[in-house]
Amino acid sequence: MVSILEEENEVQSEELTVNELATVRLNFYTKDSNSALVTYITTQKHEKAKDDKVKVKVSCHEFDNPFYSEWICGEKKERREIGQKYRCDISLNHVRTCLLNITISAHKVQDCLLVKLYNDVEFTDFNLGSNNGSVAVHRAHLAAHSDVFKAMLSREWKETTEGKVQIKGVTLQTLQHLKQYMYLGTLPEKGLQPLLLIASYYLIEDLKAECISTLAQTAEHGDWYSLFEFATENNIPELLCAITLVNPDSVLEGNTQMIKKLSELKLNN
């Protein structure tokens, strides 16, 4: 149960320990009585976890848009928005009270077959190339993630014969991020935009959705216009919609250029 003044205000919970693997803290913020109650979570790997890889899962169905996500918990504190709620359950004497059932869990990520495949160098049979290096992968795993790669590897094309495809306009780091996602399911903290371009071009839909969700959730106010520009130039209307849905309409008010771009892109599609 969260009680907060209708005027601009922020309250936070005590720091909680989850399974001695992660520490979490919830923050609740509202701008005024007409604005949503915005909930943030700060996570950090617990000192007792030591060298363990820890994944945090968070879900809540009481927000206006039900929230579920999971991510690897780092050594440094990380804060992210997890939901908004416009309608409070009780309003009395300029105090808004909301009932939220937020489920938080943490568990160790065990070494598994995909981790072994990720680290394998003996049985890789295909390479993704950039201007400054290449990344070795397994054809079957690549085809399982992308219908475009599957079609390429199923035919006698030059790339199939040579066992390598050169991807223009990407760095070696972006290809390493791509491999990490395909094998380990993890996203980098930086470099999501070039990764999103690869996901869009090669129809890696799960990666595309993850990149869009993370960019929309973590973008600061000053980043929104550049993200709108990026989405417009690369014809990614899903990113435009995600930014608009995640951030309150009241915040986006006045950004007529961004709204105009969104409308134009929808019309062109």
Tab-separated table of C-alpha atoms in Angstrom:
chain	number	residue	atom	x	y	z
A	1	MET	CA	0.000	0.000	0.000
A	2	VAL	CA	1.468	3.333	-1.094
A	3	SER	CA	0.250	6.678	0.257
A	4	ILE	CA	1.598	9.849	-1.318
A	5	LEU	CA	0.648	13.549	-1.348
A	6	GLU	CA	-1.241	14.791	-4.422
A	7	GLU	CA	1.314	17.558	-4.934
A	8	GLU	CA	4.742	16.773	-6.418
A	9	ASN	CA	6.216	14.175	-4.122
A	10	GLU	CA	8.342	11.021	-3.975
A	11	VAL	CA	8.502	8.267	-1.370
A	12	GLN	CA	10.646	5.161	-1.214
A	13	SER	CA	10.531	1.791	0.454
A	14	GLU	CA	13.129	0.288	2.719
A	15	GLU	CA	15.917	-1.593	1.002
A	16	LEU	CA	14.882	-5.228	0.682
A	17	THR	CA	17.052	-8.332	0.284
A	18	VAL	CA	15.807	-11.053	-2.071
A	19	ASN	CA	17.187	-14.546	-1.367
A	20	GLU	CA	20.507	-12.964	-0.352
A	21	LEU	CA	21.133	-12.571	-4.080
A	22	ALA	CA	19.891	-9.037	-4.782
A	23	THR	CA	18.943	-5.859	-2.947
A	24	VAL	CA	15.992	-3.827	-4.207
A	25	ARG	CA	14.304	-0.560	-3.360
A	26	LEU	CA	11.025	0.832	-4.706
A	27	ASN	CA	10.431	4.532	-5.372
A	28	PHE	CA	7.012	6.078	-6.018
A	29	TYR	CA	6.657	9.495	-7.643
A	30	THR	CA	3.747	11.742	-8.597
A	31	LYS	CA	3.776	15.213	-10.122
A	32	ASP	CA	0.252	16.301	-9.131
A	33	SER	CA	-3.275	14.958	-8.648
A	34	ASN	CA	-3.803	14.653	-12.416
A	35	SER	CA	-0.602	12.720	-13.047
A	36	ALA	CA	0.117	9.041	-12.698
A	37	LEU	CA	1.788	7.429	-9.739
A	38	VAL	CA	5.061	6.272	-11.291
A	39	THR	CA	6.919	3.344	-9.764
A	40	TYR	CA	10.666	2.778	-10.092
A	41	ILE	CA	12.814	-0.084	-8.863
A	42	THR	CA	16.509	0.046	-8.004
A	43	THR	CA	18.351	-3.291	-8.080
A	44	GLN	CA	21.875	-4.369	-7.179
A	45	LYS	CA	23.561	-7.736	-6.760
A	46	HIS	CA	23.939	-8.650	-3.078
A	47	GLU	CA	27.478	-8.831	-1.708
A	48	LYS	CA	26.900	-12.456	-0.649
A	49	ALA	CA	26.241	-13.424	-4.259
A	50	LYS	CA	29.953	-12.890	-4.977
A	51	ASP	CA	30.753	-14.374	-8.412
A	52	ASP	CA	27.250	-15.734	-9.025
A	53	LYS	CA	25.299	-14.467	-12.013
A	54	VAL	CA	21.964	-13.223	-10.671
A	55	LYS	CA	18.730	-12.653	-12.602
A	56	VAL	CA	15.906	-10.522	-11.140
A	57	LYS	CA	12.265	-10.977	-12.172
A	58	VAL	CA	9.626	-8.304	-11.494
A	59	SER	CA	5.891	-8.347	-12.243
A	60	CYS	CA	2.814	-6.326	-11.315
A	61	HIS	CA	-0.730	-6.463	-12.722
A	62	GLU	CA	-2.081	-3.429	-10.872
A	63	PHE	CA	-0.384	-0.893	-13.161
A	64	ASP	CA	-2.382	0.615	-16.037
A	65	ASN	CA	-0.222	-1.577	-18.294
A	66	PRO	CA	0.661	-4.879	-16.566
A	67	PHE	CA	4.422	-5.193	-16.182
A	68	TYR	CA	6.708	-8.203	-16.416
A	69	SER	CA	10.418	-8.206	-17.078
A	70	GLU	CA	13.618	-9.930	-16.048
A	71	TRP	CA	17.223	-8.812	-16.250
A	72	ILE	CA	20.710	-9.637	-15.027
A	73	CYS	CA	21.445	-7.825	-11.779
A	74	GLY	CA	24.759	-5.959	-11.859
A	75	GLU	CA	27.334	-4.927	-9.281
A	76	LYS	CA	26.233	-1.298	-9.591
A	77	LYS	CA	22.809	0.027	-8.668
A	78	GLU	CA	20.413	0.227	-11.615
A	79	ARG	CA	17.139	2.142	-11.545
A	80	ARG	CA	14.335	1.593	-14.031
A	81	GLU	CA	10.658	2.475	-14.356
A	82	ILE	CA	8.337	-0.514	-13.964
A	83	GLY	CA	4.855	1.008	-14.199
A	84	GLN	CA	2.305	3.791	-13.825
A	85	LYS	CA	-1.128	4.027	-12.268
A	86	TYR	CA	-3.430	6.984	-12.878
A	87	ARG	CA	-6.444	5.917	-10.823
A	88	CYS	CA	-5.757	5.667	-7.099
A	89	ASP	CA	-7.720	3.317	-4.833
A	90	ILE	CA	-8.360	5.900	-2.105
A	91	SER	CA	-8.145	9.709	-2.204
A	92	LEU	CA	-8.574	11.529	1.128
A	93	ASN	CA	-7.288	14.853	2.468
A	94	HIS	CA	-4.944	15.414	-0.485
A	95	VAL	CA	-3.376	11.990	-0.007
A	96	ARG	CA	-3.557	9.356	-2.755
A	97	THR	CA	-3.372	5.701	-1.741
A	98	CYS	CA	-2.722	2.864	-4.187
A	99	LEU	CA	-2.660	-0.863	-3.595
A	100	LEU	CA	0.066	-2.589	-5.606
A	101	ASN	CA	1.038	-6.237	-5.579
A	102	ILE	CA	4.600	-6.253	-6.926
A	103	THR	CA	6.277	-9.642	-7.167
A	104	ILE	CA	10.079	-9.652	-7.059
A	105	SER	CA	12.277	-12.729	-7.247
A	106	ALA	CA	15.976	-13.425	-7.753
A	107	HIS	CA	17.811	-16.593	-8.687
A	108	LYS	CA	21.207	-17.743	-9.836
A	109	VAL	CA	21.752	-18.297	-13.537
A	110	GLN	CA	23.319	-21.704	-13.787
A	111	ASP	CA	25.812	-22.802	-16.415
A	112	CYS	CA	23.795	-24.484	-19.161
A	113	LEU	CA	24.141	-25.952	-22.619
A	114	LEU	CA	23.778	-22.556	-24.327
A	115	VAL	CA	26.595	-21.135	-22.201
A	116	LYS	CA	28.799	-24.029	-23.308
A	117	LEU	CA	27.811	-23.417	-26.936
A	118	TYR	CA	28.552	-19.712	-26.528
A	119	ASN	CA	32.060	-20.502	-25.312
A	120	ASP	CA	32.652	-23.209	-27.943
A	121	VAL	CA	35.310	-22.503	-30.580
A	122	GLU	CA	35.839	-26.026	-31.929
A	123	PHE	CA	32.468	-26.707	-33.552
A	124	THR	CA	31.414	-23.275	-34.816
A	125	ASP	CA	30.768	-23.384	-38.576
A	126	PHE	CA	29.818	-19.860	-39.628
A	127	ASN	CA	31.103	-16.307	-39.149
A	128	LEU	CA	29.390	-12.930	-38.896
A	129	GLY	CA	31.803	-10.335	-40.246
A	130	SER	CA	32.255	-6.604	-39.676
A	131	ASN	CA	34.856	-4.114	-40.869
A	132	ASN	CA	36.990	-4.734	-37.779
A	133	GLY	CA	36.619	-8.461	-37.129
A	134	SER	CA	34.249	-11.398	-37.093
A	135	VAL	CA	32.263	-13.523	-34.615
A	136	ALA	CA	32.053	-17.313	-34.846
A	137	VAL	CA	28.602	-18.915	-34.446
A	138	HIS	CA	26.741	-22.152	-35.149
A	139	ARG	CA	24.621	-22.232	-38.324
A	140	ALA	CA	21.762	-24.137	-36.697
A	141	HIS	CA	21.555	-21.636	-33.842
A	142	LEU	CA	21.687	-18.692	-36.238
A	143	ALA	CA	18.919	-20.145	-38.419
A	144	ALA	CA	16.742	-20.823	-35.362
A	145	HIS	CA	16.757	-17.129	-34.486
A	146	SER	CA	16.248	-15.582	-37.923
A	147	ASP	CA	14.175	-16.629	-40.942
A	148	VAL	CA	16.444	-14.464	-43.096
A	149	PHE	CA	19.553	-16.346	-42.003
A	150	LYS	CA	17.637	-19.628	-42.333
A	151	ALA	CA	16.784	-18.841	-45.957
A	152	MET	CA	20.369	-17.803	-46.660
A	153	LEU	CA	21.873	-20.932	-45.114
A	154	SER	CA	19.382	-23.219	-46.882
A	155	ARG	CA	20.603	-22.211	-50.355
A	156	GLU	CA	23.888	-22.333	-52.207
A	157	TRP	CA	24.664	-18.659	-51.943
A	158	LYS	CA	28.142	-17.187	-51.799
A	159	GLU	CA	27.825	-16.609	-48.062
A	160	THR	CA	26.796	-20.209	-47.443
A	161	THR	CA	29.709	-21.572	-49.471
A	162	GLU	CA	32.264	-19.294	-47.806
A	163	GLY	CA	30.784	-19.838	-44.355
A	164	LYS	CA	30.674	-16.104	-43.682
A	165	VAL	CA	28.390	-13.131	-44.175
A	166	GLN	CA	29.706	-9.579	-44.141
A	167	ILE	CA	27.309	-7.201	-42.378
A	168	LYS	CA	27.849	-3.619	-43.505
A	169	GLY	CA	27.763	-0.674	-41.136
A	170	VAL	CA	28.204	-2.599	-37.883
A	171	THR	CA	31.086	-2.922	-35.471
A	172	LEU	CA	32.591	-6.061	-34.019
A	173	GLN	CA	31.161	-5.071	-30.641
A	174	THR	CA	27.612	-5.030	-32.037
A	175	LEU	CA	28.091	-8.528	-33.482
A	176	GLN	CA	29.367	-9.706	-30.103
A	177	HIS	CA	26.234	-8.223	-28.519
A	178	LEU	CA	24.141	-10.102	-31.091
A	179	LYS	CA	25.846	-13.387	-30.240
A	180	GLN	CA	25.408	-12.768	-26.502
A	181	TYR	CA	21.689	-12.290	-26.990
A	182	MET	CA	21.224	-15.334	-29.227
A	183	TYR	CA	23.088	-17.658	-26.863
A	184	LEU	CA	22.702	-16.084	-23.422
A	185	GLY	CA	19.580	-13.932	-23.750
A	186	THR	CA	21.337	-10.823	-22.412
A	187	LEU	CA	21.312	-7.248	-23.705
A	188	PRO	CA	24.149	-4.722	-23.418
A	189	GLU	CA	23.744	-1.568	-21.352
A	190	LYS	CA	24.849	0.514	-24.358
A	191	GLY	CA	24.722	-0.015	-28.107
A	192	LEU	CA	21.062	-1.009	-28.394
A	193	GLN	CA	20.311	1.091	-31.483
A	194	PRO	CA	22.714	-0.698	-33.888
A	195	LEU	CA	21.576	-4.008	-32.370
A	196	LEU	CA	17.960	-3.034	-33.082
A	197	LEU	CA	18.869	-2.321	-36.724
A	198	ILE	CA	20.292	-5.837	-37.130
A	199	ALA	CA	17.230	-7.344	-35.457
A	200	SER	CA	14.931	-5.405	-37.811
A	201	TYR	CA	16.858	-6.269	-40.968
A	202	TYR	CA	17.267	-9.969	-40.207
A	203	LEU	CA	13.787	-10.370	-38.668
A	204	ILE	CA	14.987	-11.427	-35.225
A	205	GLU	CA	11.659	-10.496	-33.665
A	206	ASP	CA	12.365	-11.356	-30.015
A	207	LEU	CA	15.561	-9.296	-30.025
A	208	LYS	CA	13.746	-6.440	-31.773
A	209	ALA	CA	11.022	-6.418	-29.099
A	210	GLU	CA	13.588	-6.530	-26.267
A	211	CYS	CA	15.595	-3.621	-27.715
A	212	ILE	CA	12.483	-1.499	-28.257
A	213	SER	CA	11.165	-2.177	-24.751
A	214	THR	CA	14.514	-1.396	-23.101
A	215	LEU	CA	15.093	1.790	-25.125
A	216	ALA	CA	11.592	3.081	-24.327
A	217	GLN	CA	11.835	2.218	-20.623
A	218	THR	CA	15.302	3.650	-19.992
A	219	ALA	CA	15.280	6.741	-22.225
A	220	GLU	CA	15.661	10.068	-20.469
A	221	HIS	CA	13.588	13.102	-21.489
A	222	GLY	CA	16.481	14.560	-23.483
A	223	ASP	CA	16.890	11.324	-25.459
A	224	TRP	CA	13.335	11.129	-26.773
A	225	TYR	CA	13.771	13.380	-29.787
A	226	SER	CA	16.933	11.585	-30.974
A	227	LEU	CA	15.132	8.247	-30.574
A	228	PHE	CA	12.194	9.565	-32.619
A	229	GLU	CA	14.654	10.667	-35.302
A	230	PHE	CA	16.360	7.268	-35.253
A	231	ALA	CA	13.036	5.390	-35.449
A	232	THR	CA	11.763	7.602	-38.283
A	233	GLU	CA	14.938	7.375	-40.378
A	234	ASN	CA	15.061	3.588	-40.026
A	235	ASN	CA	11.318	2.974	-40.377
A	236	ILE	CA	10.745	1.427	-36.942
A	237	PRO	CA	7.243	2.637	-35.960
A	238	GLU	CA	7.137	0.176	-33.042
A	239	LEU	CA	9.823	2.218	-31.242
A	240	LEU	CA	7.843	5.440	-31.754
A	241	CYS	CA	4.716	3.844	-30.320
A	242	ALA	CA	6.621	2.340	-27.383
A	243	ILE	CA	8.092	5.702	-26.354
A	244	THR	CA	4.668	7.330	-26.570
A	245	LEU	CA	2.986	4.581	-24.521
A	246	VAL	CA	5.634	4.318	-21.823
A	247	ASN	CA	5.887	8.051	-21.161
A	248	PRO	CA	2.900	10.086	-19.940
A	249	ASP	CA	0.962	12.103	-22.513
A	250	SER	CA	1.435	15.156	-20.324
A	251	VAL	CA	5.212	14.886	-20.731
A	252	LEU	CA	5.010	14.462	-24.494
A	253	GLU	CA	2.695	17.478	-24.829
A	254	GLY	CA	4.332	20.232	-26.798
A	255	ASN	CA	6.668	17.878	-28.645
A	256	THR	CA	4.647	18.439	-31.794
A	257	GLN	CA	7.533	17.560	-34.080
A	258	MET	CA	7.765	14.064	-32.610
A	259	ILE	CA	4.019	13.490	-32.769
A	260	LYS	CA	3.973	14.733	-36.375
A	261	LYS	CA	6.741	12.292	-37.308
A	262	LEU	CA	4.812	9.439	-35.698
A	263	SER	CA	1.695	10.342	-37.698
A	264	GLU	CA	3.622	10.656	-40.960
A	265	LEU	CA	5.295	7.298	-40.466
A	266	LYS	CA	1.960	5.596	-39.749
A	267	LEU	CA	0.496	7.108	-42.925
A	268	ASN	CA	3.472	5.955	-45.017
A	269	ASN	CA	3.004	2.409	-43.752
